[in-house]
PDB file of C-alpha atoms and ligand atoms in Angstrom:
ATOM      1  CA  MET A   1     -25.522  -5.110 -58.074  1.00 81.00           C
ATOM      2  CA  GLN A   2     -23.782  -7.790 -60.179  1.00 90.00           C
ATOM      3  CA  ILE A   3     -20.675  -7.280 -62.276  1.00 96.00           C
ATOM      4  CA  ILE A   4     -20.943  -8.493 -65.836  1.00 96.00           C
ATOM      5  CA  THR A   5     -18.113 -10.897 -66.733  1.00 97.00           C
ATOM      6  CA  LEU A   6     -16.201 -11.947 -69.879  1.00 96.00           C
ATOM      7  CA  GLY A   7     -18.464 -13.504 -72.481  1.00 94.00           C
ATOM      8  CA  ASN A   8     -21.310 -11.038 -71.928  1.00 96.00           C
ATOM      9  CA  GLU A   9     -21.808  -8.985 -75.119  1.00 97.00           C
ATOM     10  CA  LEU A  10     -22.441  -5.744 -73.212  1.00 97.00           C
ATOM     11  CA  LEU A  11     -18.720  -5.629 -72.372  1.00 98.00           C
ATOM     12  CA  ARG A  12     -18.066  -5.373 -76.107  1.00 98.00           C
ATOM     13  CA  GLN A  13     -20.429  -2.490 -76.872  1.00 98.00           C
ATOM     14  CA  LYS A  14     -19.595   1.155 -76.996  1.00 98.00           C
ATOM     15  CA  ALA A  15     -21.168   3.206 -74.139  1.00 98.00           C
ATOM     16  CA  GLU A  16     -23.255   6.327 -75.000  1.00 98.00           C
ATOM     17  CA  LYS A  17     -22.671   9.913 -73.914  1.00 98.00           C
ATOM     18  CA  ILE A  18     -24.471  11.023 -70.793  1.00 98.00           C
ATOM     19  CA  GLU A  19     -26.731  13.946 -71.734  1.00 97.00           C
ATOM     20  CA  LYS A  20     -27.698  15.022 -68.245  1.00 97.00           C
ATOM     21  CA  ILE A  21     -26.018  14.604 -64.914  1.00 97.00           C
ATOM     22  CA  ASP A  22     -29.086  14.111 -62.754  1.00 96.00           C
ATOM     23  CA  SER A  23     -30.108  12.220 -59.596  1.00 96.00           C
ATOM     24  CA  GLU A  24     -30.096   8.879 -61.445  1.00 95.00           C
ATOM     25  CA  ILE A  25     -26.451   9.411 -62.409  1.00 97.00           C
ATOM     26  CA  LYS A  26     -25.576  10.427 -58.869  1.00 96.00           C
ATOM     27  CA  GLU A  27     -27.192   7.211 -57.577  1.00 96.00           C
ATOM     28  CA  ILE A  28     -25.258   5.141 -60.087  1.00 96.00           C
ATOM     29  CA  CYS A  29     -22.041   6.839 -58.860  1.00 96.00           C
ATOM     30  CA  ILE A  30     -22.766   5.851 -55.307  1.00 96.00           C
ATOM     31  CA  LYS A  31     -23.582   2.269 -56.302  1.00 96.00           C
ATOM     32  CA  MET A  32     -20.392   1.997 -58.349  1.00 97.00           C
ATOM     33  CA  LEU A  33     -18.254   3.350 -55.526  1.00 96.00           C
ATOM     34  CA  GLU A  34     -19.913   0.779 -53.182  1.00 96.00           C
ATOM     35  CA  ILE A  35     -18.983  -1.970 -55.651  1.00 96.00           C
ATOM     36  CA  LEU A  36     -15.323  -0.955 -55.399  1.00 95.00           C
ATOM     37  CA  VAL A  37     -15.419  -1.389 -51.644  1.00 94.00           C
ATOM     38  CA  ARG A  38     -17.407  -4.629 -51.790  1.00 94.00           C
ATOM     39  CA  ASP A  39     -15.269  -6.246 -54.549  1.00 93.00           C
ATOM     40  CA  LYS A  40     -11.964  -4.624 -53.516  1.00 93.00           C
ATOM     41  CA  GLY A  41     -11.596  -2.983 -56.888  1.00 94.00           C
ATOM     42  CA  ILE A  42      -9.916   0.303 -57.823  1.00 96.00           C
ATOM     43  CA  GLY A  43     -12.138   1.115 -60.771  1.00 98.00           C
ATOM     44  CA  VAL A  44     -15.474   0.191 -62.406  1.00 98.00           C
ATOM     45  CA  ALA A  45     -17.151   1.430 -65.563  1.00 98.00           C
ATOM     46  CA  GLY A  46     -20.818   1.695 -66.499  1.00 98.00           C
ATOM     47  CA  PRO A  47     -20.831  -1.209 -68.982  1.00 98.00           C
ATOM     48  CA  GLN A  48     -19.604  -3.567 -66.233  1.00 98.00           C
ATOM     49  CA  ILE A  49     -22.904  -3.148 -64.439  1.00 97.00           C
ATOM     50  CA  GLY A  50     -24.884  -3.147 -67.685  1.00 97.00           C
ATOM     51  CA  PHE A  51     -25.234   0.688 -67.611  1.00 97.00           C
ATOM     52  CA  MET A  52     -24.235   1.561 -71.165  1.00 98.00           C
ATOM     53  CA  LYS A  53     -23.241   5.148 -70.556  1.00 98.00           C
ATOM     54  CA  ARG A  54     -19.907   6.965 -70.533  1.00 98.00           C
ATOM     55  CA  ILE A  55     -19.135   6.905 -66.829  1.00 98.00           C
ATOM     56  CA  PHE A  56     -16.560   5.299 -64.580  1.00 98.00           C
ATOM     57  CA  VAL A  57     -15.361   5.684 -61.022  1.00 98.00           C
ATOM     58  CA  VAL A  58     -11.918   5.084 -59.659  1.00 98.00           C
ATOM     59  CA  HIS A  59     -10.567   4.894 -56.115  1.00 96.00           C
ATOM     60  CA  VAL A  60      -6.906   4.192 -55.723  1.00 96.00           C
ATOM     61  CA  GLN A  61      -5.030   4.103 -52.402  1.00 92.00           C
ATOM     62  CA  ASP A  62      -4.101   7.458 -50.853  1.00 91.00           C
ATOM     63  CA  ASP A  63      -6.382   9.258 -53.193  1.00 93.00           C
ATOM     64  CA  GLU A  64     -10.023  10.381 -53.102  1.00 95.00           C
ATOM     65  CA  PRO A  65     -12.759   8.539 -55.014  1.00 96.00           C
ATOM     66  CA  ARG A  66     -13.124  10.131 -58.464  1.00 97.00           C
ATOM     67  CA  VAL A  67     -16.036  10.117 -60.920  1.00 98.00           C
ATOM     68  CA  PHE A  68     -15.478  10.522 -64.633  1.00 98.00           C
ATOM     69  CA  ILE A  69     -18.473  11.347 -66.835  1.00 98.00           C
ATOM     70  CA  ASN A  70     -18.056  11.687 -70.648  1.00 98.00           C
ATOM     71  CA  PRO A  71     -14.270  11.568 -70.301  1.00 98.00           C
ATOM     72  CA  SER A  72     -11.783  12.431 -73.061  1.00 98.00           C
ATOM     73  CA  ILE A  73      -8.172  11.431 -73.021  1.00 98.00           C
ATOM     74  CA  LEU A  74      -6.497  14.652 -74.150  1.00 98.00           C
ATOM     75  CA  GLU A  75      -2.874  13.639 -74.039  1.00 98.00           C
ATOM     76  CA  THR A  76      -0.857  10.497 -73.529  1.00 98.00           C
ATOM     77  CA  SER A  77       2.913  10.326 -72.968  1.00 98.00           C
ATOM     78  CA  LEU A  78       5.049   8.747 -75.676  1.00 97.00           C
ATOM     79  CA  LYS A  79       6.653   6.678 -73.046  1.00 97.00           C
ATOM     80  CA  ASN A  80       4.846   3.370 -72.281  1.00 97.00           C
ATOM     81  CA  VAL A  81       5.251   1.417 -69.098  1.00 97.00           C
ATOM     82  CA  LYS A  82       4.439  -2.030 -67.948  1.00 96.00           C
ATOM     83  CA  PHE A  83       1.944  -2.518 -65.136  1.00 95.00           C
ATOM     84  CA  GLU A  84       0.047  -5.567 -63.845  1.00 96.00           C
ATOM     85  CA  GLU A  85      -3.685  -5.292 -64.495  1.00 97.00           C
ATOM     86  CA  GLY A  86      -6.740  -7.229 -63.512  1.00 97.00           C
ATOM     87  CA  CYS A  87     -10.447  -6.593 -64.027  1.00 98.00           C
ATOM     88  CA  LEU A  88     -13.574  -7.205 -61.965  1.00 97.00           C
ATOM     89  CA  SER A  89     -15.098  -8.586 -65.167  1.00 97.00           C
ATOM     90  CA  ILE A  90     -12.372 -11.166 -65.590  1.00 97.00           C
ATOM     91  CA  PRO A  91     -11.802 -12.239 -62.009  1.00 94.00           C
ATOM     92  CA  GLY A  92      -8.634 -14.114 -61.129  1.00 93.00           C
ATOM     93  CA  ILE A  93      -6.685 -13.071 -64.258  1.00 95.00           C
ATOM     94  CA  TYR A  94      -3.760 -10.677 -63.842  1.00 96.00           C
ATOM     95  CA  THR A  95      -1.134  -9.826 -66.434  1.00 96.00           C
ATOM     96  CA  ASN A  96       1.306  -7.073 -67.434  1.00 96.00           C
ATOM     97  CA  VAL A  97       0.005  -4.583 -69.939  1.00 97.00           C
ATOM     98  CA  MET A  98       1.892  -1.731 -71.684  1.00 96.00           C
ATOM     99  CA  ARG A  99       0.236   1.697 -71.689  1.00 97.00           C
ATOM    100  CA  PRO A 100       1.289   5.372 -71.626  1.00 98.00           C
ATOM    101  CA  GLU A 101       2.993   6.428 -68.441  1.00 97.00           C
ATOM    102  CA  THR A 102       1.216   9.786 -68.002  1.00 98.00           C
ATOM    103  CA  ILE A 103      -2.074  11.089 -69.333  1.00 98.00           C
ATOM    104  CA  LYS A 104      -4.163  14.213 -69.378  1.00 98.00           C
ATOM    105  CA  VAL A 105      -7.928  13.626 -69.017  1.00 98.00           C
ATOM    106  CA  GLN A 106     -10.941  15.903 -69.131  1.00 98.00           C
ATOM    107  CA  ALA A 107     -14.289  14.903 -67.716  1.00 98.00           C
ATOM    108  CA  TRP A 108     -17.294  15.945 -65.631  1.00 98.00           C
ATOM    109  CA  ASN A 109     -17.821  14.935 -62.053  1.00 97.00           C
ATOM    110  CA  GLU A 110     -21.105  13.821 -60.393  1.00 96.00           C
ATOM    111  CA  LYS A 111     -21.900  17.471 -59.596  1.00 95.00           C
ATOM    112  CA  GLY A 112     -21.776  18.347 -63.254  1.00 96.00           C
ATOM    113  CA  ARG A 113     -18.491  20.205 -62.914  1.00 97.00           C
ATOM    114  CA  ALA A 114     -15.909  19.888 -65.682  1.00 98.00           C
ATOM    115  CA  PHE A 115     -12.326  19.121 -64.634  1.00 98.00           C
ATOM    116  CA  THR A 116      -8.971  18.247 -66.192  1.00 98.00           C
ATOM    117  CA  ILE A 117      -6.325  16.160 -64.520  1.00 97.00           C
ATOM    118  CA  GLU A 118      -2.906  14.910 -65.274  1.00 98.00           C
ATOM    119  CA  ALA A 119      -2.208  11.474 -63.935  1.00 97.00           C
ATOM    120  CA  SER A 120       0.621   9.054 -63.772  1.00 97.00           C
ATOM    121  CA  GLY A 121       1.348   5.720 -62.019  1.00 95.00           C
ATOM    122  CA  ILE A 122      -1.576   3.598 -60.876  1.00 96.00           C
ATOM    123  CA  LEU A 123      -4.096   6.422 -61.327  1.00 97.00           C
ATOM    124  CA  ALA A 124      -3.236   6.883 -65.057  1.00 97.00           C
ATOM    125  CA  ARG A 125      -3.351   3.116 -65.409  1.00 98.00           C
ATOM    126  CA  VAL A 126      -6.794   2.632 -63.964  1.00 98.00           C
ATOM    127  CA  ILE A 127      -8.212   5.611 -65.883  1.00 98.00           C
ATOM    128  CA  LEU A 128      -6.981   4.136 -69.182  1.00 98.00           C
ATOM    129  CA  HIS A 129      -8.349   0.738 -68.232  1.00 98.00           C
ATOM    130  CA  GLU A 130     -11.745   2.102 -67.350  1.00 98.00           C
ATOM    131  CA  TYR A 131     -11.861   4.386 -70.409  1.00 98.00           C
ATOM    132  CA  ASP A 132     -11.361   1.255 -72.513  1.00 98.00           C
ATOM    133  CA  HIS A 133     -14.463  -0.262 -71.027  1.00 98.00           C
ATOM    134  CA  LEU A 134     -16.511   2.667 -72.470  1.00 98.00           C
ATOM    135  CA  GLU A 135     -15.165   1.666 -75.901  1.00 98.00           C
ATOM    136  CA  GLY A 136     -15.958  -2.055 -75.482  1.00 98.00           C
ATOM    137  CA  VAL A 137     -12.230  -2.800 -75.055  1.00 98.00           C
ATOM    138  CA  LEU A 138     -10.799  -5.126 -72.373  1.00 98.00           C
ATOM    139  CA  PHE A 139      -7.274  -5.182 -70.948  1.00 98.00           C
ATOM    140  CA  ILE A 140      -6.561  -8.607 -72.530  1.00 97.00           C
ATOM    141  CA  ASP A 141      -7.063  -6.966 -75.949  1.00 97.00           C
ATOM    142  CA  HIS A 142      -3.763  -5.245 -75.435  1.00 96.00           C
ATOM    143  CA  LEU A 143      -1.881  -8.542 -75.336  1.00 96.00           C
ATOM    144  CA  PRO A 144      -0.412 -10.417 -78.276  1.00 95.00           C
ATOM    145  CA  GLU A 145      -3.082 -12.733 -79.750  1.00 97.00           C
ATOM    146  CA  ASN A 146      -1.595 -15.981 -78.462  1.00 97.00           C
ATOM    147  CA  LYS A 147      -1.188 -14.621 -74.936  1.00 96.00           C
ATOM    148  CA  LYS A 148      -4.719 -13.267 -75.051  1.00 96.00           C
ATOM    149  CA  GLN A 149      -6.084 -16.668 -75.930  1.00 97.00           C
ATOM    150  CA  LYS A 150      -4.139 -18.289 -73.146  1.00 96.00           C
ATOM    151  CA  MET A 151      -5.635 -15.812 -70.673  1.00 95.00           C
ATOM    152  CA  ILE A 152      -9.145 -16.476 -71.904  1.00 96.00           C
ATOM    153  CA  GLU A 153      -8.569 -20.245 -71.667  1.00 96.00           C
ATOM    154  CA  LYS A 154      -7.188 -19.798 -68.148  1.00 95.00           C
ATOM    155  CA  TYR A 155     -10.238 -17.806 -67.140  1.00 95.00           C
ATOM    156  CA  GLU A 156     -12.705 -20.262 -68.705  1.00 94.00           C
ATOM    157  CA  LYS A 157     -10.985 -23.165 -66.922  1.00 94.00           C
ATOM    158  CA  SER A 158     -11.191 -21.339 -63.593  1.00 92.00           C
ATOM    159  CA  ILE A 159     -14.932 -20.883 -64.104  1.00 89.00           C
ATOM    160  CA  LYS A 160     -15.434 -24.584 -64.882  1.00 88.00           C
ATOM    161  CA  ASP A 161     -13.314 -25.629 -61.874  1.00 87.00           C
ATOM    162  CA  GLU A 162     -15.375 -23.368 -59.656  1.00 84.00           C
ATOM    163  CA  LYS A 163     -18.614 -25.018 -60.827  1.00 80.00           C
ATOM    164  CA  LYS A 164     -17.337 -28.537 -60.029  1.00 77.00           C
TER     165      LYS A 164
HETATM  166 ZN1   ZN B 201     -11.957  -3.718 -66.108  1.00 55.82          ZN
END
């Protein structure tokens, strides 16, 4: 299963609510978790595989894999922190991004069970990053415009160099 990369319009579209957590959704979860292993990622969202539904999976070190279906960010701390981010859809580009330090999220898992978690550190960071994907937002959108343009140019250049 291929990851959609920067420039593909699907990454800019808002994902739709999942009406039913059925066997198709469970299969998608398994595939997405396999992508994380294959591509050494810590999170992937539906739109990144062209599945335009509100779902993402995360698997950070020393934690279990987690599935988020129809997530809502209930609370975010006033305090923002800097963290280096990357994205499977913009390979090779890493930069610091400011986001809330701690969050409270509500979602459903692949079994259709609702849950709420409070997260901080890397887990909070990846959840916010993946949630953005459901809204058609990318991590580079959080950068000042000139820095964002530089990152896009850097990425485009790396793609061209790869093709040479
Ligand atoms: Zn991403």
